[in-house]
Coordinates of C-alpha atoms in Angstrom, one line a residue:
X1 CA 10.7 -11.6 5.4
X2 CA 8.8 -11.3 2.0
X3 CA 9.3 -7.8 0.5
X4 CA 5.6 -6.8 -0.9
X5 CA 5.2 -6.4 -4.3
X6 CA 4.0 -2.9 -4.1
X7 CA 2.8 -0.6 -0.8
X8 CA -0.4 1.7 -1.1
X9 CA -2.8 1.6 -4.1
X10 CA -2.9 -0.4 -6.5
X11 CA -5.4 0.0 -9.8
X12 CA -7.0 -3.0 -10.7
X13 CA -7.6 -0.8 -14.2
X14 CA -10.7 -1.4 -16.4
X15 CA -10.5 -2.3 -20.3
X16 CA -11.5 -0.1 -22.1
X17 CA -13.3 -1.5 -25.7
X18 CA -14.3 -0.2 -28.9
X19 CA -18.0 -0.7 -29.9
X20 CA -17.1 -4.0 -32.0
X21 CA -15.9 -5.2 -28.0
X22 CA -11.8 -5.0 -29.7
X23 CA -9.6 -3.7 -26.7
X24 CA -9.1 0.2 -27.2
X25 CA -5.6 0.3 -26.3
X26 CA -4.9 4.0 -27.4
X27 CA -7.4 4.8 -24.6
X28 CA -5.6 2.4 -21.9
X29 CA -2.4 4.1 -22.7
X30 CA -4.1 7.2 -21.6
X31 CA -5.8 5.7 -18.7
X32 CA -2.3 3.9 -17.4
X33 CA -0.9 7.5 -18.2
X34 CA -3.2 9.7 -15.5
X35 CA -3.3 6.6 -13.5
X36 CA 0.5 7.2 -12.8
X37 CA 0.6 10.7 -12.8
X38 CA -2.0 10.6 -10.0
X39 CA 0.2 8.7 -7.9
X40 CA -1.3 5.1 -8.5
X41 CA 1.5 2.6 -6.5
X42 CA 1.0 -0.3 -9.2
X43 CA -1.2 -1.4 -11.9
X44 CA -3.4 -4.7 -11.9
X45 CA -4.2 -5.3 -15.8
X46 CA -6.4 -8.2 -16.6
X47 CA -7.8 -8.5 -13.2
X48 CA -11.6 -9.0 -13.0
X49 CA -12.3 -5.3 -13.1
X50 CA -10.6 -5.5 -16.8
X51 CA -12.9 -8.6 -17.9
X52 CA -10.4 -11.4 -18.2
X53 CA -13.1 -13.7 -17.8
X54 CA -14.2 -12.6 -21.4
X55 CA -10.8 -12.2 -23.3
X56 CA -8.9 -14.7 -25.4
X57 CA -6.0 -15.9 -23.8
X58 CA -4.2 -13.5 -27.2
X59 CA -6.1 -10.7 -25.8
X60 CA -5.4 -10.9 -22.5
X61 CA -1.6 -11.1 -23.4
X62 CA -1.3 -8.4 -25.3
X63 CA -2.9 -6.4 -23.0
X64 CA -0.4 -7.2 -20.3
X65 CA 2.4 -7.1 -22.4
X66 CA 0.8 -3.2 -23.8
X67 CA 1.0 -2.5 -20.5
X68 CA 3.9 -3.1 -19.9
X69 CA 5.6 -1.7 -22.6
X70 CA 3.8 1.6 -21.1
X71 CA 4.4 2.2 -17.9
X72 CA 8.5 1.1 -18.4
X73 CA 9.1 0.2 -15.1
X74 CA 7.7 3.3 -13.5
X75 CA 5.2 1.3 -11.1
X76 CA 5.2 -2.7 -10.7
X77 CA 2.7 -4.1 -13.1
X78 CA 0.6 -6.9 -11.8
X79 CA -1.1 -9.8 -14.4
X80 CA -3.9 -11.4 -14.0
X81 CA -3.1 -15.2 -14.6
X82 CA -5.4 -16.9 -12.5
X83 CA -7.5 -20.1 -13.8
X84 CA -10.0 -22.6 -12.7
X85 CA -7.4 -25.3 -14.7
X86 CA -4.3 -25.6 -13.4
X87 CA -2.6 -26.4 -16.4
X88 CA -4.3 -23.4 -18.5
X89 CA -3.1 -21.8 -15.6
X90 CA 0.7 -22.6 -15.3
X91 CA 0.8 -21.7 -19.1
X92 CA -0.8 -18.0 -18.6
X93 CA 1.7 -17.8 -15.6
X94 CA 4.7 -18.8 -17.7
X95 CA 3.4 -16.3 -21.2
X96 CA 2.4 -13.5 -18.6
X97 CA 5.9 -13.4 -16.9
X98 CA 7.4 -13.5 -20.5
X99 CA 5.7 -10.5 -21.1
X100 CA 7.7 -8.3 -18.4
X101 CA 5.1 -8.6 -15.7
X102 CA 6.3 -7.8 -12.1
X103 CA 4.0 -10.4 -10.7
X104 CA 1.4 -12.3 -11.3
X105 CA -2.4 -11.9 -9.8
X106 CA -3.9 -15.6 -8.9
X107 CA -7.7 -16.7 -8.2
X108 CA -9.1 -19.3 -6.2
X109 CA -10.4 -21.9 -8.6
X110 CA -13.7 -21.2 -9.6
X111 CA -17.1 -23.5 -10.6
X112 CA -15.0 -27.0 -10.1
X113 CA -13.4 -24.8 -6.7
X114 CA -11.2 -27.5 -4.9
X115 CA -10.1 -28.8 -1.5
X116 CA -7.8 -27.0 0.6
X117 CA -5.0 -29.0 -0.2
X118 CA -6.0 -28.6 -3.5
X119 CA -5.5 -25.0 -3.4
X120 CA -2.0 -25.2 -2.5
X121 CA -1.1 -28.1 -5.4
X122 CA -2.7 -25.7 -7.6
X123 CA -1.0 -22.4 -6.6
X124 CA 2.5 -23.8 -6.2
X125 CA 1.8 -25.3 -9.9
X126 CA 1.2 -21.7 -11.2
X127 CA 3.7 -20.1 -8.9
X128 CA 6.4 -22.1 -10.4
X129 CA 5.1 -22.1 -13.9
X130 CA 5.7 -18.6 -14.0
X131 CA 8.7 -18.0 -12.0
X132 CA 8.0 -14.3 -10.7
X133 CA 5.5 -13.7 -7.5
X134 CA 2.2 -14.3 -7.3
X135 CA -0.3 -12.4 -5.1
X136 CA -3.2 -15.5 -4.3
X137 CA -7.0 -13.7 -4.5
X138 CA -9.6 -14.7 -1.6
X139 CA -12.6 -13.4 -3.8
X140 CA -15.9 -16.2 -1.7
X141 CA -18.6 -14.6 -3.2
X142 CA -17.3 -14.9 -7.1
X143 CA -15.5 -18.4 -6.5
X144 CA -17.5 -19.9 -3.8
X145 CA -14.1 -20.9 -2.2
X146 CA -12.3 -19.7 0.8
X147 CA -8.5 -19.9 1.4
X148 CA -8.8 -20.7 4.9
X149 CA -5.7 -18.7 6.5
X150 CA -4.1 -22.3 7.6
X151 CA -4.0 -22.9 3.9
X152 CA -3.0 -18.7 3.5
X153 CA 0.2 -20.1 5.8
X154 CA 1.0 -23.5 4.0
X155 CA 1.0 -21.2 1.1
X156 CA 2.9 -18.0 2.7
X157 CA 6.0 -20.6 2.8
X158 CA 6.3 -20.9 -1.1
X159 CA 9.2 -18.2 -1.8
X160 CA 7.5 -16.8 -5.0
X161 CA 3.9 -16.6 -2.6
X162 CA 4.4 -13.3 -2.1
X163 CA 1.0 -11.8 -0.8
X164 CA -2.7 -12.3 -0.7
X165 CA -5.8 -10.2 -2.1
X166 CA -8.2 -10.4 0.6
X167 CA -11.7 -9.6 -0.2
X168 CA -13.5 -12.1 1.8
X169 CA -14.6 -9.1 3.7
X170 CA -14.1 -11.0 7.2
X171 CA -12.0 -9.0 9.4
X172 CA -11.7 -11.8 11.2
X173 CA -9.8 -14.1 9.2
X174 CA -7.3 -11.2 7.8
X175 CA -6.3 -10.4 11.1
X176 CA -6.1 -14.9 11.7
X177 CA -4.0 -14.6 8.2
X178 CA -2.1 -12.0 9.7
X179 CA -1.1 -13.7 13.0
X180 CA -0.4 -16.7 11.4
X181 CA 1.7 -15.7 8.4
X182 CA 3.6 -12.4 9.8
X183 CA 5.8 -11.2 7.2
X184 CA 5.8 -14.0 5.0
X185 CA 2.3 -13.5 3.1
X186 CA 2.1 -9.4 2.5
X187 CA -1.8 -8.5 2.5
X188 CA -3.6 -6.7 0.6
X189 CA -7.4 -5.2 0.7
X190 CA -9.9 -6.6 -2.2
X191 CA -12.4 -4.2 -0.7
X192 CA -12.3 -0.1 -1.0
X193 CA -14.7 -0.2 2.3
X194 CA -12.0 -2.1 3.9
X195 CA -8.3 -0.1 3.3
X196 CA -7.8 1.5 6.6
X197 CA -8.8 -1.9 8.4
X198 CA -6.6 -4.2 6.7
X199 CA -3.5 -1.8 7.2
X200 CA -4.1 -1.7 10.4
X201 CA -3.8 -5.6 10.6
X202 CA -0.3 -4.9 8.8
X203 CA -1.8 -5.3 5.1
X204 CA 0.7 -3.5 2.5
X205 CA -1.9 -2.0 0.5
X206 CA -5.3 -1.9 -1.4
X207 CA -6.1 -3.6 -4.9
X208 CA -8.9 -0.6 -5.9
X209 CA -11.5 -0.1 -8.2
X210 CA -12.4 3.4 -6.5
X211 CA -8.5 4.0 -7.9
X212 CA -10.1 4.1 -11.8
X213 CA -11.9 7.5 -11.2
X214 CA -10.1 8.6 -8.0
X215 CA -6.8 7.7 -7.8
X216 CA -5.0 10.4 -5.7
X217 CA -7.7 9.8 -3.2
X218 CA -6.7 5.8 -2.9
X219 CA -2.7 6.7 -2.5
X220 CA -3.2 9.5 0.2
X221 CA -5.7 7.3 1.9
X222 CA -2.7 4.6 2.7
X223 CA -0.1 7.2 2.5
X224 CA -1.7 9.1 5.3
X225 CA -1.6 5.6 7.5
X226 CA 2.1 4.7 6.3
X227 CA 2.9 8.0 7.6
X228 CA 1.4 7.8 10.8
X229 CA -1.3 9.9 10.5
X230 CA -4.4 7.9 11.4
X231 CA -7.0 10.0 11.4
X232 CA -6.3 11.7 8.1
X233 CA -6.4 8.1 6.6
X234 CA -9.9 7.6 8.7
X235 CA -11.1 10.3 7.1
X236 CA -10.1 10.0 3.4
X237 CA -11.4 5.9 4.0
X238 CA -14.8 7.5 5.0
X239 CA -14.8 9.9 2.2
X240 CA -14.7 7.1 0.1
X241 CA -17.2 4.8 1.2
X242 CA -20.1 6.2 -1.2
X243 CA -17.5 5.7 -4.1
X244 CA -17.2 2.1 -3.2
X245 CA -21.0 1.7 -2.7
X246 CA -21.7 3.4 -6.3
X247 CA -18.9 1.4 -7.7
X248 CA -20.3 -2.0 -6.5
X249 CA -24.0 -1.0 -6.6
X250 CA -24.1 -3.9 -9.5
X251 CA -21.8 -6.6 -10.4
X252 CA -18.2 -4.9 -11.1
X253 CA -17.0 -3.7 -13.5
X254 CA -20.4 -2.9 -14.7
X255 CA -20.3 0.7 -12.5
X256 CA -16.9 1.6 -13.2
X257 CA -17.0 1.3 -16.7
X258 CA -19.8 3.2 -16.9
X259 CA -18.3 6.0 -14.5
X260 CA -15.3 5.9 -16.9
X261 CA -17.7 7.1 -19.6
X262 CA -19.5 9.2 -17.8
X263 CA -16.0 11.0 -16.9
X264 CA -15.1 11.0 -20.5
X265 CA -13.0 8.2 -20.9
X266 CA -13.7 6.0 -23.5
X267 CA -14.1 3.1 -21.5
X268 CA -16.8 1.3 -23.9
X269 CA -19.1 -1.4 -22.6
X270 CA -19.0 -4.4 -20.9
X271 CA -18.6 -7.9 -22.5
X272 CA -21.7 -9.8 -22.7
X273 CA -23.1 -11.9 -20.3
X274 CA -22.3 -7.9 -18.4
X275 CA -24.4 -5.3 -19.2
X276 CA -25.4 -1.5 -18.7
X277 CA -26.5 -0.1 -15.4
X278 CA -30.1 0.1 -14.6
X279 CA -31.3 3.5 -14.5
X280 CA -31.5 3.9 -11.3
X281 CA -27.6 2.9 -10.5
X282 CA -26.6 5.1 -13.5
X283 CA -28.0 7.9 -11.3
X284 CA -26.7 7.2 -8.2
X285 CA -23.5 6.5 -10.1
X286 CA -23.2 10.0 -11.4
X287 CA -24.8 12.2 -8.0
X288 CA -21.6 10.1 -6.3
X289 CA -19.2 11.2 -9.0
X290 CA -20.3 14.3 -8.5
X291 CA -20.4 14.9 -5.2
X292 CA -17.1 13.7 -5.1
X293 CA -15.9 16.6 -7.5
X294 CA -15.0 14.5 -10.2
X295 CA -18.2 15.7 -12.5
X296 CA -17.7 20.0 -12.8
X297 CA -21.3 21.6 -13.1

Protein backbone atom coordinates (compact mmCIF):
# COMPACT_ATOMS: atom_id res chain seq x y z
CA UNK A 1 0.00 0.00 0.00
CA UNK A 2 1.23 3.39 -1.41
CA UNK A 3 0.42 6.18 1.16
CA UNK A 4 -0.98 9.27 -1.13
CA UNK A 5 0.89 12.18 -1.29
CA UNK A 6 -1.80 14.33 0.05
CA UNK A 7 -5.87 13.61 0.72
CA UNK A 8 -8.56 16.36 -0.37
CA UNK A 9 -7.66 19.53 -2.41
CA UNK A 10 -4.89 20.25 -3.83
CA UNK A 11 -4.20 23.95 -5.62
CA UNK A 12 -2.75 23.59 -8.86
CA UNK A 13 -1.89 27.60 -8.03
CA UNK A 14 -1.61 30.16 -10.90
CA UNK A 15 1.55 32.53 -11.49
CA UNK A 16 1.11 35.42 -10.92
CA UNK A 17 3.41 38.13 -13.28
CA UNK A 18 4.28 41.55 -13.44
CA UNK A 19 3.48 43.55 -16.58
CA UNK A 20 7.10 43.01 -18.09
CA UNK A 21 5.67 38.86 -17.79
CA UNK A 22 8.74 38.57 -14.55
CA UNK A 23 7.14 36.18 -11.90
CA UNK A 24 5.47 38.40 -9.09
CA UNK A 25 6.57 36.41 -6.20
CA UNK A 26 5.63 38.88 -3.39
CA UNK A 27 2.08 38.28 -4.76
CA UNK A 28 2.53 34.27 -4.76
CA UNK A 29 3.62 34.51 -1.27
CA UNK A 30 0.30 35.99 -0.57
CA UNK A 31 -1.60 33.75 -2.68
CA UNK A 32 0.24 30.34 -1.10
CA UNK A 33 -0.49 32.36 2.28
CA UNK A 34 -4.68 32.46 1.96
CA UNK A 35 -4.37 29.40 0.04
CA UNK A 36 -3.31 27.58 3.42
CA UNK A 37 -5.14 29.48 5.64
CA UNK A 38 -8.29 28.37 3.75
CA UNK A 39 -7.56 24.93 4.24
CA UNK A 40 -5.90 24.02 0.77
CA UNK A 41 -4.50 20.09 1.47
CA UNK A 42 -1.31 20.71 -0.87
CA UNK A 43 0.11 23.04 -3.37
CA UNK A 44 0.80 22.21 -7.15
CA UNK A 45 3.34 25.05 -8.27
CA UNK A 46 4.43 24.98 -11.85
CA UNK A 47 1.65 22.84 -13.00
CA UNK A 48 -0.13 23.95 -16.31
CA UNK A 49 -2.45 26.29 -14.43
CA UNK A 50 0.99 28.26 -13.48
CA UNK A 51 2.34 28.31 -17.20
CA UNK A 52 5.29 26.00 -17.05
CA UNK A 53 5.00 25.63 -20.58
CA UNK A 54 6.26 29.33 -20.88
CA UNK A 55 8.95 29.56 -18.07
CA UNK A 56 12.72 29.03 -18.32
CA UNK A 57 13.70 26.04 -16.73
CA UNK A 58 15.53 29.08 -14.03
CA UNK A 59 12.09 30.33 -13.67
CA UNK A 60 10.31 27.48 -13.10
CA UNK A 61 12.95 26.48 -10.30
CA UNK A 62 12.83 29.25 -8.45
CA UNK A 63 9.45 29.28 -8.28
CA UNK A 64 9.33 25.79 -6.76
CA UNK A 65 12.04 26.34 -4.58
CA UNK A 66 10.01 30.11 -3.40
CA UNK A 67 7.51 27.96 -2.69
CA UNK A 68 8.86 25.97 -0.85
CA UNK A 69 10.71 28.12 1.24
CA UNK A 70 6.98 29.43 2.03
CA UNK A 71 4.76 27.16 2.98
CA UNK A 72 7.76 25.29 5.41
CA UNK A 73 6.40 22.13 5.39
CA UNK A 74 2.87 23.12 6.42
CA UNK A 75 1.20 21.29 3.34
CA UNK A 76 3.13 18.90 0.74
CA UNK A 77 4.30 20.90 -2.13
CA UNK A 78 3.91 19.24 -5.46
CA UNK A 79 6.45 20.37 -8.69
CA UNK A 80 5.68 20.31 -11.93
CA UNK A 81 8.64 18.41 -13.73
CA UNK A 82 7.03 16.86 -16.44
CA UNK A 83 8.59 17.01 -20.20
CA UNK A 84 8.04 15.78 -23.71
CA UNK A 85 12.17 14.85 -23.46
CA UNK A 86 13.01 12.39 -21.19
CA UNK A 87 16.30 13.54 -20.49
CA UNK A 88 15.18 17.36 -20.01
CA UNK A 89 12.95 15.66 -17.93
CA UNK A 90 15.10 13.44 -15.50
CA UNK A 91 17.18 16.71 -15.06
CA UNK A 92 13.95 18.96 -13.83
CA UNK A 93 13.07 15.86 -11.68
CA UNK A 94 16.55 15.65 -10.07
CA UNK A 95 16.82 20.05 -9.70
CA UNK A 96 13.01 20.05 -8.50
CA UNK A 97 13.53 17.48 -5.72
CA UNK A 98 16.79 19.49 -4.78
CA UNK A 99 14.63 22.18 -4.22
CA UNK A 100 12.62 20.54 -1.15
CA UNK A 101 9.65 19.45 -3.24
CA UNK A 102 7.40 16.71 -1.65
CA UNK A 103 6.81 15.20 -5.09
CA UNK A 104 6.94 15.70 -8.30
CA UNK A 105 3.91 16.36 -10.87
CA UNK A 106 4.65 14.28 -14.39
CA UNK A 107 2.86 14.74 -17.95
CA UNK A 108 2.24 12.40 -20.63
CA UNK A 109 4.72 13.29 -23.38
CA UNK A 110 3.31 15.76 -25.52
CA UNK A 111 3.62 16.58 -29.66
CA UNK A 112 6.27 13.51 -30.16
CA UNK A 113 3.56 11.59 -27.41
CA UNK A 114 4.96 7.89 -27.36
CA UNK A 115 3.90 4.25 -27.23
CA UNK A 116 2.69 2.66 -24.24
CA UNK A 117 5.67 1.05 -23.32
CA UNK A 118 7.15 4.16 -24.03
CA UNK A 119 5.36 5.80 -21.40
CA UNK A 120 6.55 3.63 -18.75
CA UNK A 121 10.60 3.81 -20.01
CA UNK A 122 9.96 7.45 -19.79
CA UNK A 123 8.27 7.78 -16.36
CA UNK A 124 10.53 5.24 -14.52
CA UNK A 125 13.47 7.48 -16.19
CA UNK A 126 12.04 10.64 -14.45
CA UNK A 127 10.80 8.80 -11.38
CA UNK A 128 14.29 7.78 -10.55
CA UNK A 129 15.99 10.84 -11.78
CA UNK A 130 14.40 12.59 -9.01
CA UNK A 131 14.25 10.20 -6.32
CA UNK A 132 10.94 11.51 -4.47
CA UNK A 133 7.24 10.51 -5.86
CA UNK A 134 5.82 11.33 -8.75
CA UNK A 135 2.09 11.71 -9.42
CA UNK A 136 1.83 10.59 -13.55
CA UNK A 137 -0.91 13.30 -15.33
CA UNK A 138 -3.59 11.69 -17.88
CA UNK A 139 -4.31 15.16 -19.45
CA UNK A 140 -5.74 13.47 -23.73
CA UNK A 141 -6.94 16.51 -24.83
CA UNK A 142 -3.58 18.69 -24.14
CA UNK A 143 -1.19 15.65 -25.01
CA UNK A 144 -3.11 13.69 -27.39
CA UNK A 145 -1.95 10.63 -25.31
CA UNK A 146 -3.76 8.26 -23.09
CA UNK A 147 -2.17 6.18 -20.17
CA UNK A 148 -4.19 3.25 -20.83
CA UNK A 149 -4.90 1.92 -17.05
CA UNK A 150 -2.78 -1.45 -18.07
CA UNK A 151 0.07 0.97 -18.52
CA UNK A 152 -1.54 3.04 -15.19
CA UNK A 153 -0.71 -0.68 -13.49
CA UNK A 154 2.76 -1.54 -15.10
CA UNK A 155 3.50 1.89 -13.75
CA UNK A 156 1.51 1.68 -10.14
CA UNK A 157 4.39 -1.08 -9.41
CA UNK A 158 7.38 1.58 -9.57
CA UNK A 159 7.81 2.33 -5.63
CA UNK A 160 8.28 6.18 -6.18
CA UNK A 161 4.79 5.95 -8.67
CA UNK A 162 2.88 7.09 -6.25
CA UNK A 163 -0.52 8.33 -7.86
CA UNK A 164 -2.13 9.50 -10.95
CA UNK A 165 -3.90 12.86 -12.07
CA UNK A 166 -6.78 11.76 -14.04
CA UNK A 167 -8.41 14.24 -16.20
CA UNK A 168 -9.29 12.09 -19.11
CA UNK A 169 -12.73 12.72 -17.97
CA UNK A 170 -13.79 8.88 -18.67
CA UNK A 171 -15.32 7.54 -15.66
CA UNK A 172 -14.80 4.55 -17.10
CA UNK A 173 -11.30 4.02 -17.26
CA UNK A 174 -10.68 5.65 -13.52
CA UNK A 175 -12.88 3.19 -12.10
CA UNK A 176 -10.66 0.27 -14.78
CA UNK A 177 -7.44 2.19 -13.09
CA UNK A 178 -9.01 1.67 -9.97
CA UNK A 179 -9.68 -2.05 -10.13
CA UNK A 180 -6.64 -2.77 -11.58
CA UNK A 181 -4.15 -0.86 -9.39
CA UNK A 182 -6.01 -0.87 -5.80
CA UNK A 183 -3.85 0.85 -3.45
CA UNK A 184 -0.81 0.98 -5.32
CA UNK A 185 -1.51 3.98 -7.76
CA UNK A 186 -3.49 6.72 -5.35
CA UNK A 187 -5.91 8.81 -7.82
CA UNK A 188 -6.48 11.88 -8.08
CA UNK A 189 -9.31 14.17 -10.10
CA UNK A 190 -7.85 16.62 -13.00
CA UNK A 191 -11.42 17.74 -13.36
CA UNK A 192 -13.50 20.12 -10.65
CA UNK A 193 -16.75 18.61 -12.50
CA UNK A 194 -15.51 15.28 -11.48
CA UNK A 195 -14.38 15.28 -7.48
CA UNK A 196 -17.24 13.51 -5.89
CA UNK A 197 -17.00 10.78 -8.75
CA UNK A 198 -13.53 9.88 -8.53
CA UNK A 199 -13.60 9.60 -4.66
CA UNK A 200 -16.13 7.47 -4.89
CA UNK A 201 -13.96 5.20 -7.14
CA UNK A 202 -11.38 5.46 -4.08
CA UNK A 203 -9.45 8.54 -5.61
CA UNK A 204 -7.49 10.48 -2.69
CA UNK A 205 -8.29 13.82 -3.82
CA UNK A 206 -8.72 16.64 -6.47
CA UNK A 207 -5.84 18.64 -8.28
CA UNK A 208 -8.23 22.10 -8.50
CA UNK A 209 -8.21 25.12 -10.39
CA UNK A 210 -11.76 26.15 -8.78
CA UNK A 211 -9.20 25.90 -5.40
CA UNK A 212 -7.47 29.52 -6.72
CA UNK A 213 -10.62 31.58 -5.94
CA UNK A 214 -12.49 29.11 -3.72
CA UNK A 215 -10.46 27.14 -1.73
CA UNK A 216 -12.53 26.27 1.48
CA UNK A 217 -15.21 25.18 -0.92
CA UNK A 218 -12.73 22.45 -2.66
CA UNK A 219 -11.45 21.02 0.96
CA UNK A 220 -15.07 20.73 2.47
CA UNK A 221 -16.27 19.25 -0.72
CA UNK A 222 -13.76 15.99 -0.14
CA UNK A 223 -13.83 16.56 3.51
CA UNK A 224 -17.53 16.10 3.55
CA UNK A 225 -17.03 12.57 1.55
CA UNK A 226 -13.90 11.48 3.78
CA UNK A 227 -16.18 11.96 6.58
CA UNK A 228 -18.97 10.10 5.39
CA UNK A 229 -21.25 12.54 4.61
CA UNK A 230 -22.32 12.01 1.05
CA UNK A 231 -24.69 14.17 0.32
CA UNK A 232 -23.13 17.29 1.85
CA UNK A 233 -20.11 16.49 -0.62
CA UNK A 234 -23.05 16.09 -3.54
CA UNK A 235 -24.04 19.20 -2.80
CA UNK A 236 -20.91 21.41 -2.36
CA UNK A 237 -19.64 19.28 -5.95
CA UNK A 238 -22.98 20.77 -7.53
CA UNK A 239 -22.35 24.13 -6.16
CA UNK A 240 -19.29 24.12 -7.89
CA UNK A 241 -20.05 23.07 -11.27
CA UNK A 242 -20.71 26.79 -12.68
CA UNK A 243 -17.14 27.66 -11.11
CA UNK A 244 -15.66 24.92 -13.14
CA UNK A 245 -17.60 25.82 -16.29
CA UNK A 246 -16.44 29.69 -15.92
CA UNK A 247 -13.05 28.59 -15.10
CA UNK A 248 -12.63 26.38 -18.30
CA UNK A 249 -14.99 28.49 -20.50
CA UNK A 250 -11.43 29.19 -22.56
CA UNK A 251 -8.23 27.42 -22.49
CA UNK A 252 -6.91 27.36 -18.67
CA UNK A 253 -5.41 29.40 -17.06
CA UNK A 254 -6.74 32.09 -19.23
CA UNK A 255 -10.14 32.26 -16.81
CA UNK A 256 -8.51 31.97 -13.61
CA UNK A 257 -5.99 34.37 -14.03
CA UNK A 258 -8.34 36.69 -15.02
CA UNK A 259 -10.68 35.83 -11.97
CA UNK A 260 -7.63 36.35 -9.84
CA UNK A 261 -7.67 39.92 -11.00
CA UNK A 262 -10.95 40.45 -10.95
CA UNK A 263 -10.79 39.38 -7.14
CA UNK A 264 -7.94 41.68 -6.50
CA UNK A 265 -5.04 39.63 -6.70
CA UNK A 266 -2.45 40.62 -8.78
CA UNK A 267 -2.35 37.77 -10.88
CA UNK A 268 -1.07 39.71 -14.11
CA UNK A 269 -1.58 38.20 -17.61
CA UNK A 270 -1.05 35.24 -19.34
CA UNK A 271 2.16 34.42 -21.37
CA UNK A 272 1.82 34.80 -24.90
CA UNK A 273 0.70 32.47 -27.27
CA UNK A 274 -2.36 32.87 -24.07
CA UNK A 275 -4.32 35.68 -24.02
CA UNK A 276 -7.21 37.79 -22.38
CA UNK A 277 -10.74 36.50 -22.19
CA UNK A 278 -13.26 37.47 -24.84
CA UNK A 279 -15.77 39.78 -23.60
CA UNK A 280 -18.26 37.62 -23.36
CA UNK A 281 -16.31 35.01 -20.95
CA UNK A 282 -15.00 38.00 -18.88
CA UNK A 283 -18.74 38.35 -18.05
CA UNK A 284 -19.71 35.17 -17.41
CA UNK A 285 -16.53 34.99 -15.47
CA UNK A 286 -17.44 37.64 -13.04
CA UNK A 287 -21.74 36.92 -12.74
CA UNK A 288 -20.12 33.30 -11.55
CA UNK A 289 -17.75 34.91 -9.18
CA UNK A 290 -20.35 36.68 -8.00
CA UNK A 291 -22.94 34.48 -7.54
CA UNK A 292 -20.72 32.50 -5.78
CA UNK A 293 -20.13 35.38 -3.07
CA UNK A 294 -16.72 35.86 -3.84
CA UNK A 295 -17.47 39.51 -5.64
CA UNK A 296 -19.37 41.78 -2.54
CA UNK A 297 -21.81 44.37 -4.27
Amino acid sequence: MKNPVFTGAGVAIITPMYEDGSINFDELGRIIEDQIAHHTDAIVICGTTGECSTMTDEEQLAAIKYTVDVVNHRVPVIAGAGSNDTDHGCALAAKSAECGADALLMVTPYYNKTTQAGLVAHFTAMAEAGGIPVIVYNVPSRTGLNIAPETALELSKHPLINGIKEASGNISQVAKIAQLCGDELNIYSGNDDQVVPLLALGGKGVISVVSNVKPQLVHDCCQAFFDGDTAKARDLQLEMLPLADALFCEVNPIPVKYAMNVLGWEAGECRLPLVEPSDAHKEQIEKTLQAAGLIQE
